[in-house]
Each structure stands twice: as structure tokens, then as C-alpha cells.
Coordinates of N, CA and C and ligand atoms in Angstrom, one line a residue:
M14 N -4.6 28.0 12.1 CA -3.5 27.5 11.3 C -2.9 28.6 10.5
D15 N -1.6 28.7 10.4 CA -0.9 29.7 9.6 C -1.3 29.5 8.1
K16 N -1.3 30.7 7.4 CA -1.7 30.6 6.0 C -0.6 29.9 5.2
I17 N -0.9 29.1 4.3 CA 0.1 28.4 3.4 C 0.6 29.4 2.4
I18 N 1.9 29.5 2.2 CA 2.4 30.3 1.1 C 3.3 29.4 0.2
R19 N 3.1 29.6 -1.1 CA 3.9 28.9 -2.1 C 4.8 29.8 -2.9
I20 N 6.1 29.6 -2.9 CA 7.0 30.4 -3.7 C 7.6 29.6 -4.8
A21 N 7.4 30.1 -6.0 CA 7.9 29.4 -7.2 C 9.2 30.1 -7.7
I22 N 10.2 29.3 -7.9 CA 11.5 29.9 -8.5 C 11.8 29.2 -9.8
D23 N 11.8 29.8 -10.9 CA 12.1 29.2 -12.2 C 13.3 29.9 -12.7
G24 N 13.9 29.3 -13.7 CA 15.1 29.9 -14.4 C 15.9 28.8 -15.0
P25 N 16.9 29.2 -15.8 CA 17.8 28.3 -16.5 C 18.8 27.6 -15.6
S26 N 19.4 26.5 -16.1 CA 20.4 25.7 -15.4 C 21.5 26.6 -14.9
G27 N 21.9 26.4 -13.6 CA 23.0 27.1 -13.1 C 22.8 28.6 -12.7
A28 N 21.5 29.0 -12.6 CA 21.2 30.4 -12.3 C 21.3 30.5 -10.7
G29 N 21.5 29.4 -10.0 CA 21.6 29.5 -8.6 C 20.3 29.3 -7.8
K30 N 19.3 28.7 -8.6 CA 18.0 28.6 -8.0 C 18.0 27.7 -6.7
S31 N 18.7 26.6 -6.7 CA 18.6 25.7 -5.5 C 19.4 26.3 -4.3
T32 N 20.5 27.0 -4.6 CA 21.2 27.6 -3.5 C 20.3 28.7 -2.8
I33 N 19.7 29.5 -3.7 CA 18.9 30.6 -3.2 C 17.6 30.0 -2.5
A34 N 17.0 29.1 -3.2 CA 15.7 28.5 -2.6 C 16.0 27.9 -1.3
K35 N 17.1 27.2 -1.1 CA 17.5 26.5 0.1 C 17.6 27.6 1.2
A36 N 18.4 28.6 0.9 CA 18.6 29.7 1.9 C 17.3 30.4 2.3
V37 N 16.5 30.7 1.3 CA 15.2 31.3 1.6 C 14.3 30.4 2.5
A38 N 14.3 29.1 2.1 CA 13.5 28.1 2.9 C 13.9 28.1 4.3
S39 N 15.2 28.1 4.6 CA 15.7 28.0 5.9 C 15.4 29.3 6.7
K40 N 15.5 30.5 6.0 CA 15.2 31.8 6.7 C 13.7 31.8 7.1
L41 N 12.8 31.3 6.2 CA 11.4 31.4 6.4 C 10.9 30.2 7.2
G42 N 11.7 29.1 7.4 CA 11.3 27.9 8.1 C 10.2 27.1 7.3
I43 N 10.4 27.1 6.0 CA 9.4 26.3 5.2 C 10.2 25.2 4.4
D44 N 9.5 24.3 3.7 CA 10.2 23.2 3.0 C 10.7 23.7 1.6
Y45 N 11.8 23.1 1.2 CA 12.3 23.4 -0.1 C 12.1 22.1 -1.0
I46 N 11.6 22.3 -2.1 CA 11.4 21.1 -3.1 C 12.2 21.4 -4.4
D47 N 13.2 20.6 -4.6 CA 14.0 20.7 -5.8 C 13.5 19.8 -6.9
T48 N 12.7 20.4 -7.8 CA 12.0 19.5 -8.8 C 13.0 19.0 -9.9
G49 N 14.1 19.8 -10.1 CA 15.1 19.3 -11.0 C 15.7 18.0 -10.5
A50 N 15.9 17.8 -9.2 CA 16.4 16.6 -8.7 C 15.5 15.4 -9.0
M51 N 14.2 15.7 -9.1 CA 13.2 14.6 -9.4 C 13.4 14.2 -10.9
Y52 N 13.6 15.1 -11.8 CA 13.9 14.7 -13.2 C 15.2 14.0 -13.3
R53 N 16.2 14.5 -12.5 CA 17.5 13.8 -12.5 C 17.3 12.3 -12.0
A54 N 16.5 12.1 -11.0 CA 16.3 10.8 -10.4 C 15.7 9.9 -11.5
V55 N 14.7 10.4 -12.3 CA 14.1 9.6 -13.3 C 15.1 9.3 -14.4
G56 N 15.8 10.3 -14.9 CA 16.8 10.1 -15.9 C 17.9 9.1 -15.5
Y57 N 18.3 9.2 -14.3 CA 19.3 8.3 -13.7 C 18.7 6.8 -13.7
K58 N 17.5 6.7 -13.3 CA 16.9 5.3 -13.2 C 16.7 4.7 -14.6
M59 N 16.2 5.6 -15.6 CA 16.0 5.1 -17.0 C 17.3 4.6 -17.5
D60 N 18.4 5.3 -17.3 CA 19.7 4.9 -17.8 C 20.2 3.7 -17.1
R61 N 20.1 3.7 -15.8 CA 20.6 2.5 -15.0 C 19.9 1.2 -15.4
D62 N 18.5 1.3 -15.6 CA 17.7 0.2 -15.9 C 17.5 -0.1 -17.4
G63 N 18.2 0.7 -18.2 CA 18.1 0.5 -19.7 C 16.7 0.7 -20.3
V64 N 16.0 1.6 -19.7 CA 14.7 1.9 -20.2 C 14.8 2.9 -21.4
P65 N 14.3 2.6 -22.6 CA 14.5 3.5 -23.7 C 13.9 4.9 -23.5
F66 N 14.6 6.0 -24.1 CA 14.1 7.3 -24.0 C 13.1 7.7 -25.0
E67 N 12.0 7.0 -25.0 CA 10.8 7.3 -25.8 C 9.6 6.8 -25.1
E68 N 8.4 7.3 -25.5 CA 7.2 6.9 -24.8 C 7.0 5.4 -25.2
C69 N 7.0 4.5 -24.2 CA 6.7 3.1 -24.5 C 6.3 2.4 -23.2
E70 N 5.9 1.2 -23.4 CA 5.3 0.4 -22.3 C 6.3 0.3 -21.2
A71 N 7.6 0.1 -21.5 CA 8.6 -0.1 -20.5 C 8.8 1.1 -19.6
L72 N 8.6 2.3 -20.2 CA 8.7 3.6 -19.5 C 7.5 3.7 -18.6
E73 N 6.3 3.4 -19.1 CA 5.1 3.5 -18.3 C 5.2 2.6 -17.1
K74 N 5.7 1.4 -17.3 CA 5.9 0.4 -16.2 C 6.9 0.9 -15.2
M75 N 8.0 1.4 -15.7 CA 9.0 1.9 -14.8 C 8.4 3.1 -13.9
L76 N 7.7 4.0 -14.6 CA 7.2 5.1 -13.8 C 6.2 4.7 -12.8
A77 N 5.4 3.7 -13.1 CA 4.4 3.2 -12.1 C 5.1 2.6 -10.9
E78 N 6.3 2.1 -11.1 CA 7.0 1.5 -10.0 C 8.1 2.4 -9.4
T79 N 7.9 3.7 -9.7 CA 8.9 4.7 -9.2 C 8.4 5.5 -8.0
D80 N 9.1 5.6 -7.0 CA 8.7 6.4 -5.8 C 9.8 7.5 -5.6
I81 N 9.4 8.7 -5.5 CA 10.4 9.8 -5.3 C 9.9 10.7 -4.1
D82 N 10.8 10.9 -3.2 CA 10.4 11.7 -2.1 C 11.6 12.5 -1.5
F83 N 11.3 13.5 -0.7 CA 12.4 14.2 0.0 C 12.3 14.0 1.5
V84 N 13.3 13.6 2.1 CA 13.3 13.4 3.6 C 14.5 14.1 4.1
S85 N 14.3 15.0 5.0 CA 15.4 15.8 5.6 C 16.4 16.3 4.6
G86 N 15.9 16.8 3.5 CA 16.8 17.4 2.5 C 17.4 16.4 1.6
D87 N 17.2 15.1 1.8 CA 17.8 14.0 0.9 C 16.7 13.7 -0.1
I88 N 17.2 13.4 -1.3 CA 16.2 12.9 -2.3 C 16.3 11.3 -2.3
I89 N 15.1 10.7 -2.2 CA 15.0 9.3 -2.0 C 14.3 8.7 -3.3
L90 N 15.0 7.8 -4.0 CA 14.5 7.2 -5.1 C 14.3 5.7 -4.8
D91 N 13.0 5.3 -4.7 CA 12.7 3.9 -4.4 C 13.4 3.4 -3.1
G92 N 13.4 4.3 -2.1 CA 14.0 3.9 -0.8 C 15.5 4.2 -0.7
E93 N 16.2 4.6 -1.8 CA 17.6 4.8 -1.7 C 18.0 6.3 -1.8
I94 N 18.9 6.8 -1.0 CA 19.3 8.2 -1.1 C 20.2 8.3 -2.4
V95 N 19.8 9.2 -3.3 CA 20.6 9.3 -4.5 C 21.2 10.7 -4.8
N96 N 21.4 11.5 -3.7 CA 21.9 12.8 -3.7 C 23.1 13.0 -4.7
T97 N 24.1 12.2 -4.5 CA 25.3 12.4 -5.3 C 25.2 11.7 -6.7
L98 N 24.5 10.5 -6.7 CA 24.4 9.8 -8.0 C 23.8 10.6 -9.1
I99 N 22.9 11.6 -8.7 CA 22.2 12.3 -9.7 C 22.9 13.6 -10.1
R100 N 24.1 13.9 -9.6 CA 24.7 15.2 -9.8 C 25.9 15.1 -10.8
T101 N 25.9 14.1 -11.6 CA 27.0 14.0 -12.6 C 26.6 14.8 -13.9
P102 N 27.6 15.2 -14.7 CA 27.2 15.8 -16.0 C 26.4 14.9 -16.9
E103 N 26.6 13.6 -16.8 CA 25.8 12.7 -17.6 C 24.4 12.7 -17.2
V104 N 24.2 12.7 -15.9 CA 22.8 12.7 -15.4 C 22.1 14.0 -15.7
S105 N 22.9 15.1 -15.8 CA 22.3 16.4 -16.1 C 21.6 16.3 -17.5
M106 N 22.4 15.7 -18.5 CA 21.8 15.6 -19.8 C 20.7 14.7 -19.9
L107 N 20.8 13.6 -19.1 CA 19.7 12.6 -19.1 C 18.4 13.2 -18.5
A108 N 18.6 14.0 -17.5 CA 17.4 14.7 -16.9 C 16.7 15.6 -17.9
S109 N 17.6 16.4 -18.6 CA 17.0 17.3 -19.6 C 16.3 16.5 -20.7
K110 N 16.8 15.4 -21.1 CA 16.2 14.6 -22.1 C 14.9 14.0 -21.7
C111 N 14.9 13.4 -20.5 CA 13.7 12.7 -20.0 C 12.6 13.7 -19.6
S112 N 13.0 15.0 -19.4 CA 12.0 16.0 -19.0 C 11.1 16.4 -20.1
A113 N 11.5 16.0 -21.4 CA 10.6 16.3 -22.5 C 9.6 15.3 -22.7
L114 N 9.6 14.2 -22.0 CA 8.7 13.1 -22.2 C 7.4 13.4 -21.4
P115 N 6.2 13.4 -22.1 CA 4.9 13.7 -21.4 C 4.6 12.8 -20.2
S116 N 4.9 11.5 -20.3 CA 4.5 10.7 -19.2 C 5.4 10.9 -18.0
V117 N 6.7 11.3 -18.2 CA 7.6 11.7 -17.1 C 7.1 12.9 -16.4
R118 N 6.7 13.9 -17.2 CA 6.3 15.2 -16.7 C 5.0 15.0 -15.9
A119 N 4.1 14.2 -16.5 CA 2.7 14.0 -15.9 C 2.9 13.4 -14.5
K120 N 3.8 12.4 -14.4 CA 4.0 11.8 -13.1 C 4.6 12.7 -12.1
L121 N 5.7 13.5 -12.5 CA 6.4 14.3 -11.5 C 5.6 15.5 -11.1
V122 N 4.8 16.1 -12.1 CA 4.0 17.3 -11.8 C 2.9 16.9 -10.8
D123 N 2.4 15.7 -10.9 CA 1.4 15.2 -10.0 C 2.0 15.2 -8.6
I124 N 3.2 14.6 -8.4 CA 3.8 14.5 -7.1 C 4.1 15.9 -6.6
Q125 N 4.6 16.8 -7.5 CA 4.9 18.1 -7.0 C 3.7 18.9 -6.5
R126 N 2.6 18.8 -7.3 CA 1.4 19.5 -6.8 C 0.9 19.0 -5.5
G127 N 1.0 17.7 -5.3 CA 0.7 17.1 -4.0 C 1.5 17.7 -2.9
M128 N 2.8 17.8 -3.1 CA 3.7 18.4 -2.1 C 3.4 19.8 -1.8
G129 N 2.9 20.6 -2.9 CA 2.7 22.0 -2.7 C 1.3 22.3 -2.2
S130 N 0.5 21.3 -1.9 CA -0.9 21.5 -1.5 C -1.1 21.5 0.0
R131 N -0.2 20.9 0.7 CA -0.4 20.6 2.1 C 0.3 21.6 3.0
K132 N 1.4 22.2 2.5 CA 2.2 23.0 3.5 C 2.9 24.2 2.7
S133 N 3.4 25.1 3.4 CA 4.2 26.2 2.7 C 5.5 25.6 2.1
V134 N 5.7 26.0 0.9 CA 6.9 25.5 0.2 C 7.6 26.5 -0.7
I135 N 8.8 26.3 -0.9 CA 9.5 27.0 -2.0 C 10.0 26.0 -2.9
M136 N 9.5 26.1 -4.2 CA 9.8 25.0 -5.2 C 10.5 25.6 -6.3
D137 N 11.6 25.0 -6.7 CA 12.3 25.5 -7.9 C 12.4 24.5 -9.1
G138 N 12.4 25.1 -10.3 CA 12.4 24.3 -11.5 C 12.4 25.1 -12.7
R139 N 11.6 24.7 -13.7 CA 11.5 25.4 -15.0 C 10.0 25.8 -15.3
D140 N 9.1 25.0 -14.7 CA 7.6 25.3 -15.1 C 6.8 25.4 -13.8
I141 N 7.4 25.9 -12.7 CA 6.7 25.9 -11.4 C 5.7 27.1 -11.5
G142 N 6.1 28.3 -11.9 CA 5.2 29.4 -11.9 C 4.2 29.3 -13.1
T143 N 4.6 28.7 -14.2 CA 3.8 28.6 -15.4 C 2.8 27.4 -15.4
N144 N 3.1 26.4 -14.6 CA 2.3 25.2 -14.7 C 2.1 24.5 -13.3
V145 N 3.1 24.1 -12.6 CA 2.9 23.3 -11.4 C 2.2 24.0 -10.4
L146 N 2.6 25.2 -10.0 CA 1.9 26.0 -9.0 C 1.6 27.3 -9.6
K147 N 0.6 27.3 -10.6 CA 0.2 28.5 -11.4 C -0.3 29.6 -10.5
D148 N -0.9 29.1 -9.3 CA -1.5 30.1 -8.4 C -0.6 30.4 -7.2
A149 N 0.7 30.1 -7.3 CA 1.6 30.4 -6.2 C 1.5 31.9 -5.8
E150 N 1.7 32.1 -4.5 CA 1.6 33.5 -4.0 C 2.7 34.4 -4.5
Y151 N 3.9 33.7 -4.7 CA 5.1 34.5 -5.2 C 5.8 33.8 -6.3
K152 N 6.2 34.5 -7.3 CA 6.9 33.9 -8.4 C 8.2 34.7 -8.7
I153 N 9.3 34.0 -8.8 CA 10.5 34.6 -9.1 C 11.1 33.9 -10.4
Y154 N 11.6 34.7 -11.3 CA 12.3 34.1 -12.4 C 13.8 34.6 -12.3
L155 N 14.6 33.6 -12.0 CA 16.0 33.9 -11.7 C 16.9 33.6 -12.9
T156 N 17.7 34.6 -13.3 CA 18.5 34.3 -14.5 C 20.0 34.8 -14.2
A157 N 20.9 34.5 -15.1 CA 22.2 35.0 -15.1 C 22.8 34.7 -16.5
S158 N 23.8 35.4 -16.9 CA 24.3 35.2 -18.2 C 24.8 33.7 -18.3
A159 N 24.8 33.2 -19.6 CA 25.3 31.8 -19.7 C 26.7 31.6 -19.3
E160 N 27.5 32.7 -19.6 CA 29.0 32.6 -19.2 C 29.1 32.6 -17.7
E161 N 28.4 33.4 -17.0 CA 28.5 33.4 -15.5 C 28.0 32.1 -14.9
R162 N 26.9 31.5 -15.5 CA 26.4 30.3 -15.0 C 27.4 29.1 -15.3
A163 N 28.1 29.2 -16.4 CA 29.1 28.2 -16.7 C 30.3 28.3 -15.8
Q164 N 30.7 29.6 -15.5 CA 31.8 29.8 -14.6 C 31.5 29.2 -13.2
R165 N 30.3 29.4 -12.7 CA 29.9 28.9 -11.4 C 30.0 27.4 -11.4
R166 N 29.4 26.8 -12.4 CA 29.3 25.3 -12.5 C 30.8 24.7 -12.6
F167 N 31.6 25.4 -13.4 CA 33.0 25.0 -13.6 C 33.7 25.0 -12.3
K168 N 33.5 26.0 -11.5 CA 34.2 26.1 -10.2 C 33.7 25.0 -9.3
E169 N 32.4 24.7 -9.3 CA 31.9 23.6 -8.5 C 32.5 22.3 -8.8
L170 N 32.6 22.0 -10.2 CA 33.1 20.7 -10.6 C 34.6 20.6 -10.3
Q171 N 35.3 21.7 -10.4 CA 36.7 21.7 -10.1 C 36.9 21.4 -8.6
E172 N 36.1 22.0 -7.7 CA 36.2 21.8 -6.3 C 35.9 20.3 -6.0
K173 N 35.1 19.6 -6.8 CA 34.8 18.2 -6.6 C 35.9 17.3 -7.3
G174 N 36.8 18.0 -7.9 CA 37.9 17.2 -8.5 C 37.6 16.7 -9.9
E175 N 36.5 17.2 -10.5 CA 36.1 16.6 -11.8 C 36.7 17.4 -12.9
Q176 N 37.2 16.6 -13.9 CA 37.9 17.2 -15.1 C 37.0 17.5 -16.2
Q177 N 36.6 18.8 -16.3 CA 35.8 19.2 -17.5 C 36.3 20.6 -17.8
S178 N 36.5 21.0 -19.1 CA 37.0 22.3 -19.4 C 35.8 23.3 -19.3
Y179 N 36.2 24.6 -19.1 CA 35.2 25.6 -19.1 C 34.3 25.6 -20.3
E180 N 35.0 25.4 -21.5 CA 34.3 25.5 -22.8 C 33.3 24.4 -22.8
A181 N 33.6 23.2 -22.3 CA 32.7 22.0 -22.3 C 31.5 22.3 -21.4
V182 N 31.8 23.0 -20.2 CA 30.7 23.3 -19.3 C 29.7 24.3 -19.9
L183 N 30.3 25.3 -20.6 CA 29.5 26.4 -21.3 C 28.7 25.7 -22.4
A184 N 29.3 24.8 -23.2 CA 28.5 24.2 -24.3 C 27.3 23.4 -23.7
D185 N 27.6 22.7 -22.6 CA 26.6 21.9 -21.9 C 25.4 22.8 -21.4
I186 N 25.8 23.9 -20.8 CA 24.7 24.9 -20.3 C 23.9 25.4 -21.5
K187 N 24.5 25.7 -22.6 CA 23.8 26.2 -23.7 C 22.9 25.2 -24.3
A188 N 23.4 23.9 -24.4 CA 22.6 22.8 -24.9 C 21.4 22.6 -24.1
R189 N 21.6 22.6 -22.7 CA 20.4 22.4 -21.8 C 19.4 23.5 -21.9
D190 N 19.9 24.8 -22.0 CA 19.0 25.9 -22.2 C 18.2 25.7 -23.4
H191 N 18.8 25.3 -24.5 CA 18.1 25.1 -25.8 C 17.0 24.0 -25.6
N192 N 17.4 22.9 -25.0 CA 16.4 21.8 -24.8 C 15.3 22.3 -23.9
D193 N 15.6 22.9 -22.8 CA 14.6 23.3 -21.8 C 13.6 24.4 -22.3
M194 N 14.2 25.3 -23.2 CA 13.4 26.4 -23.7 C 12.6 26.1 -24.9
T195 N 13.0 25.0 -25.7 CA 12.3 24.7 -26.9 C 11.5 23.5 -26.9
R196 N 11.5 22.7 -25.8 CA 10.7 21.5 -25.8 C 9.2 21.9 -25.9
E197 N 8.4 21.0 -26.4 CA 7.0 21.3 -26.7 C 6.2 21.5 -25.4
L198 N 6.5 20.6 -24.4 CA 5.6 20.6 -23.2 C 6.2 21.4 -22.1
N199 N 5.5 22.4 -21.6 CA 5.9 23.3 -20.5 C 7.4 23.7 -20.6
P200 N 7.7 24.4 -21.7 CA 9.1 24.8 -21.8 C 9.4 25.9 -20.7
L201 N 10.7 26.1 -20.5 CA 11.1 27.1 -19.5 C 10.7 28.5 -20.1
R202 N 9.9 29.2 -19.3 CA 9.7 30.6 -19.7 C 9.2 31.4 -18.4
K203 N 9.4 32.6 -18.4 CA 9.0 33.4 -17.3 C 7.5 33.6 -17.3
A204 N 6.9 33.3 -16.1 CA 5.4 33.5 -16.0 C 5.1 35.0 -16.1
D205 N 4.0 35.3 -16.7 CA 3.7 36.8 -16.8 C 3.7 37.5 -15.5
D206 N 3.3 36.8 -14.4 CA 3.2 37.5 -13.1 C 4.5 37.2 -12.3
A207 N 5.6 36.8 -12.9 CA 6.8 36.5 -12.1 C 7.7 37.8 -12.1
I208 N 8.4 37.9 -11.0 CA 9.4 39.0 -10.9 C 10.7 38.5 -11.4
E209 N 11.3 39.2 -12.4 CA 12.6 38.7 -12.9 C 13.8 39.3 -12.1
L210 N 14.7 38.4 -11.8 CA 15.9 38.8 -11.0 C 17.1 38.3 -11.8
D211 N 18.0 39.2 -12.2 CA 19.2 38.8 -12.9 C 20.4 38.8 -11.9
S212 N 20.9 37.6 -11.6 CA 21.9 37.5 -10.5 C 23.3 37.7 -11.0
T213 N 23.5 38.0 -12.3 CA 24.9 38.2 -12.8 C 25.6 39.3 -11.9
G214 N 26.7 38.9 -11.4 CA 27.5 39.8 -10.6 C 27.0 40.0 -9.2
M215 N 26.0 39.3 -8.8 CA 25.5 39.4 -7.4 C 26.0 38.3 -6.5
S216 N 26.2 38.5 -5.2 CA 26.6 37.5 -4.3 C 25.3 36.7 -3.9
I217 N 25.5 35.5 -3.3 CA 24.4 34.7 -2.9 C 23.5 35.5 -1.9
E218 N 24.2 36.2 -0.9 CA 23.5 37.0 0.1 C 22.6 38.1 -0.6
E219 N 23.2 38.7 -1.6 CA 22.4 39.8 -2.2 C 21.2 39.2 -2.9
V220 N 21.3 38.0 -3.6 CA 20.2 37.5 -4.3 C 19.1 37.0 -3.2
V221 N 19.6 36.4 -2.1 CA 18.6 36.0 -1.1 C 17.8 37.2 -0.6
D222 N 18.6 38.3 -0.3 CA 17.9 39.5 0.2 C 16.9 40.0 -0.8
A223 N 17.3 40.0 -2.1 CA 16.4 40.5 -3.1 C 15.2 39.7 -3.2
V224 N 15.3 38.4 -3.1 CA 14.1 37.5 -3.1 C 13.2 37.8 -1.9
I225 N 13.8 37.8 -0.7 CA 13.0 38.1 0.5 C 12.3 39.4 0.4
S226 N 13.0 40.4 -0.1 CA 12.4 41.8 -0.2 C 11.2 41.8 -1.2
N227 N 11.1 40.8 -2.0 CA 10.0 40.7 -3.0 C 8.8 40.0 -2.4
L228 N 9.0 39.4 -1.2 CA 7.9 38.5 -0.6 C 7.0 39.4 0.3
Q229 N 6.6 40.6 -0.1 CA 5.8 41.4 0.8 C 4.4 41.4 0.3
Ligands
LIG376 O1 17.5 22.2 -12.1 P1 18.3 21.0 -12.7 O2 19.4 21.4 -13.6 O3 18.7 20.0 -11.6 O4 17.2 20.2 -13.6 C1 17.6 19.1 -14.4 C2 16.7 19.0 -15.7 O5 15.4 18.8 -15.3 C3 16.7 20.3 -16.5 O6 17.6 20.2 -17.6 C4 15.3 20.5 -16.9 C5 14.5 19.6 -16.2 N1 13.5 20.2 -15.3 C6 12.2 20.4 -15.9 O7 12.0 20.2 -17.1 N2 11.3 20.9 -15.1 C7 11.5 21.3 -13.8 N3 10.5 21.8 -13.1 C8 12.7 21.1 -13.3 C9 13.7 20.5 -14.0

């Protein structure tokens, strides 16, 4: 049996983690797990079902009845493909909010560790190198300036025909950075043994090559 390798990619919102992780996964022929999509799915479901954003019985009940999986690149929430439903600016904020809840993190980290224990994976998120896959063979901390990340997100939204000003996107990115870096439980931070890569001014291909060249 081939040796299992786990690659952790962490970093702030909009640093390009998922684009890079997807490309690296396809080059290496391993699975890609987007843990942010899992927090998005939970935030989306809490909002849709009117479950309050605090630790309570209703949340525990909802989490016990929640099933999240990835099948052929699609994210499946309770049997339904939710790829596009979880990509709105509203769900971005809901995901950031629900990711501070201990019971939400406990449930998702458990699923993520299961996914990372059976096969080679590249997993991206905020706490993969510091918590979920602490013993991952490779750890990358991918950053870019807030302005560049906002510019990339703004372009993406424009291409989708969504109306949001650059200023609003930048404010959103900064608010999420603040939430993600200051929450009590497993905040976003670079693992001591992670390699830091600043992608400001780099093309996707350049970042993918830089990641691959660090996997020796
Ligand atoms: O990567 P993303 O923007 O899709 O993630 C959505 C939110 O989920 C983000 O604001 C922080 C949270 N998150 C987290 O707390 N831990 C992870 N491993 C991944 C995402």
C-alpha cells in the first residue's frame, strides 16, 4: 500500500486556499477536502432552519441530525448538493459566526479527522495544521494582503453578476479575519512547523508550483 500523506493548508479568507488545494490535489491524484464548505453548510442550515446561534439544545439536536460529505467534488448536506447555496456573502458571515461554537467545531473536526485518517488528502481551512491534522506530513500557511484578497473576491462576485462594492468586500474580509483570528477556540494561526507562503502578486500557477516544490 502506498504511504498516506496529509497536506494541511491554512490561511485567511480569500488567500486562494481552495483554488490552490484543488489544483495540487489533481496534480498529485489525491482527495481535496474543503473544511470551510463544511462550516458554511452548518451556518446555512442553522439559518434556514431558524436554529439560534448559541449553544443550546436545538443546536445539539440539529448537529446530531446533520450529515456532511463530499462526493465527486460536490458538498452534500443531508443528501442535498449545496455547492452554490453556501457561496453567498450572507452564508460567509454565518459560517464565520457558527465556527466559533464549540459543538459545531467538535462535530466537524471529528468528521474531518475521519476523512484524513483513511487516505491521502489535502485539506484546507483555518485550524488544520494546528488542530485537525496536527501530525500532517506537510503544512502550508497561505496568505495575501487583505486588499489583494478583497480584489480577487470582488472580481469573482462581479463575474457572477453580484452587486457588492469593493469597499464592502474589503470590510467583509477584515471582519472575517478578525472573527477567525480572535475566536477562543482554535483561532486561525500559523502552525510552528508550517511553511508560510505569501501569494500577493503571484499567479495561481506560481503558487501551485511553490506548494509542490515544498512537498519534498
Ligand atoms: O474558507 P471559507 O471562507 O469557506 O470558510 C468559511 C468560514 O469557516 C470561515 O470564516 C472560518 C470558518 N472555518 C473555520 O473556522 N475552520 C476551518 N477549518 C475552516 C473554516
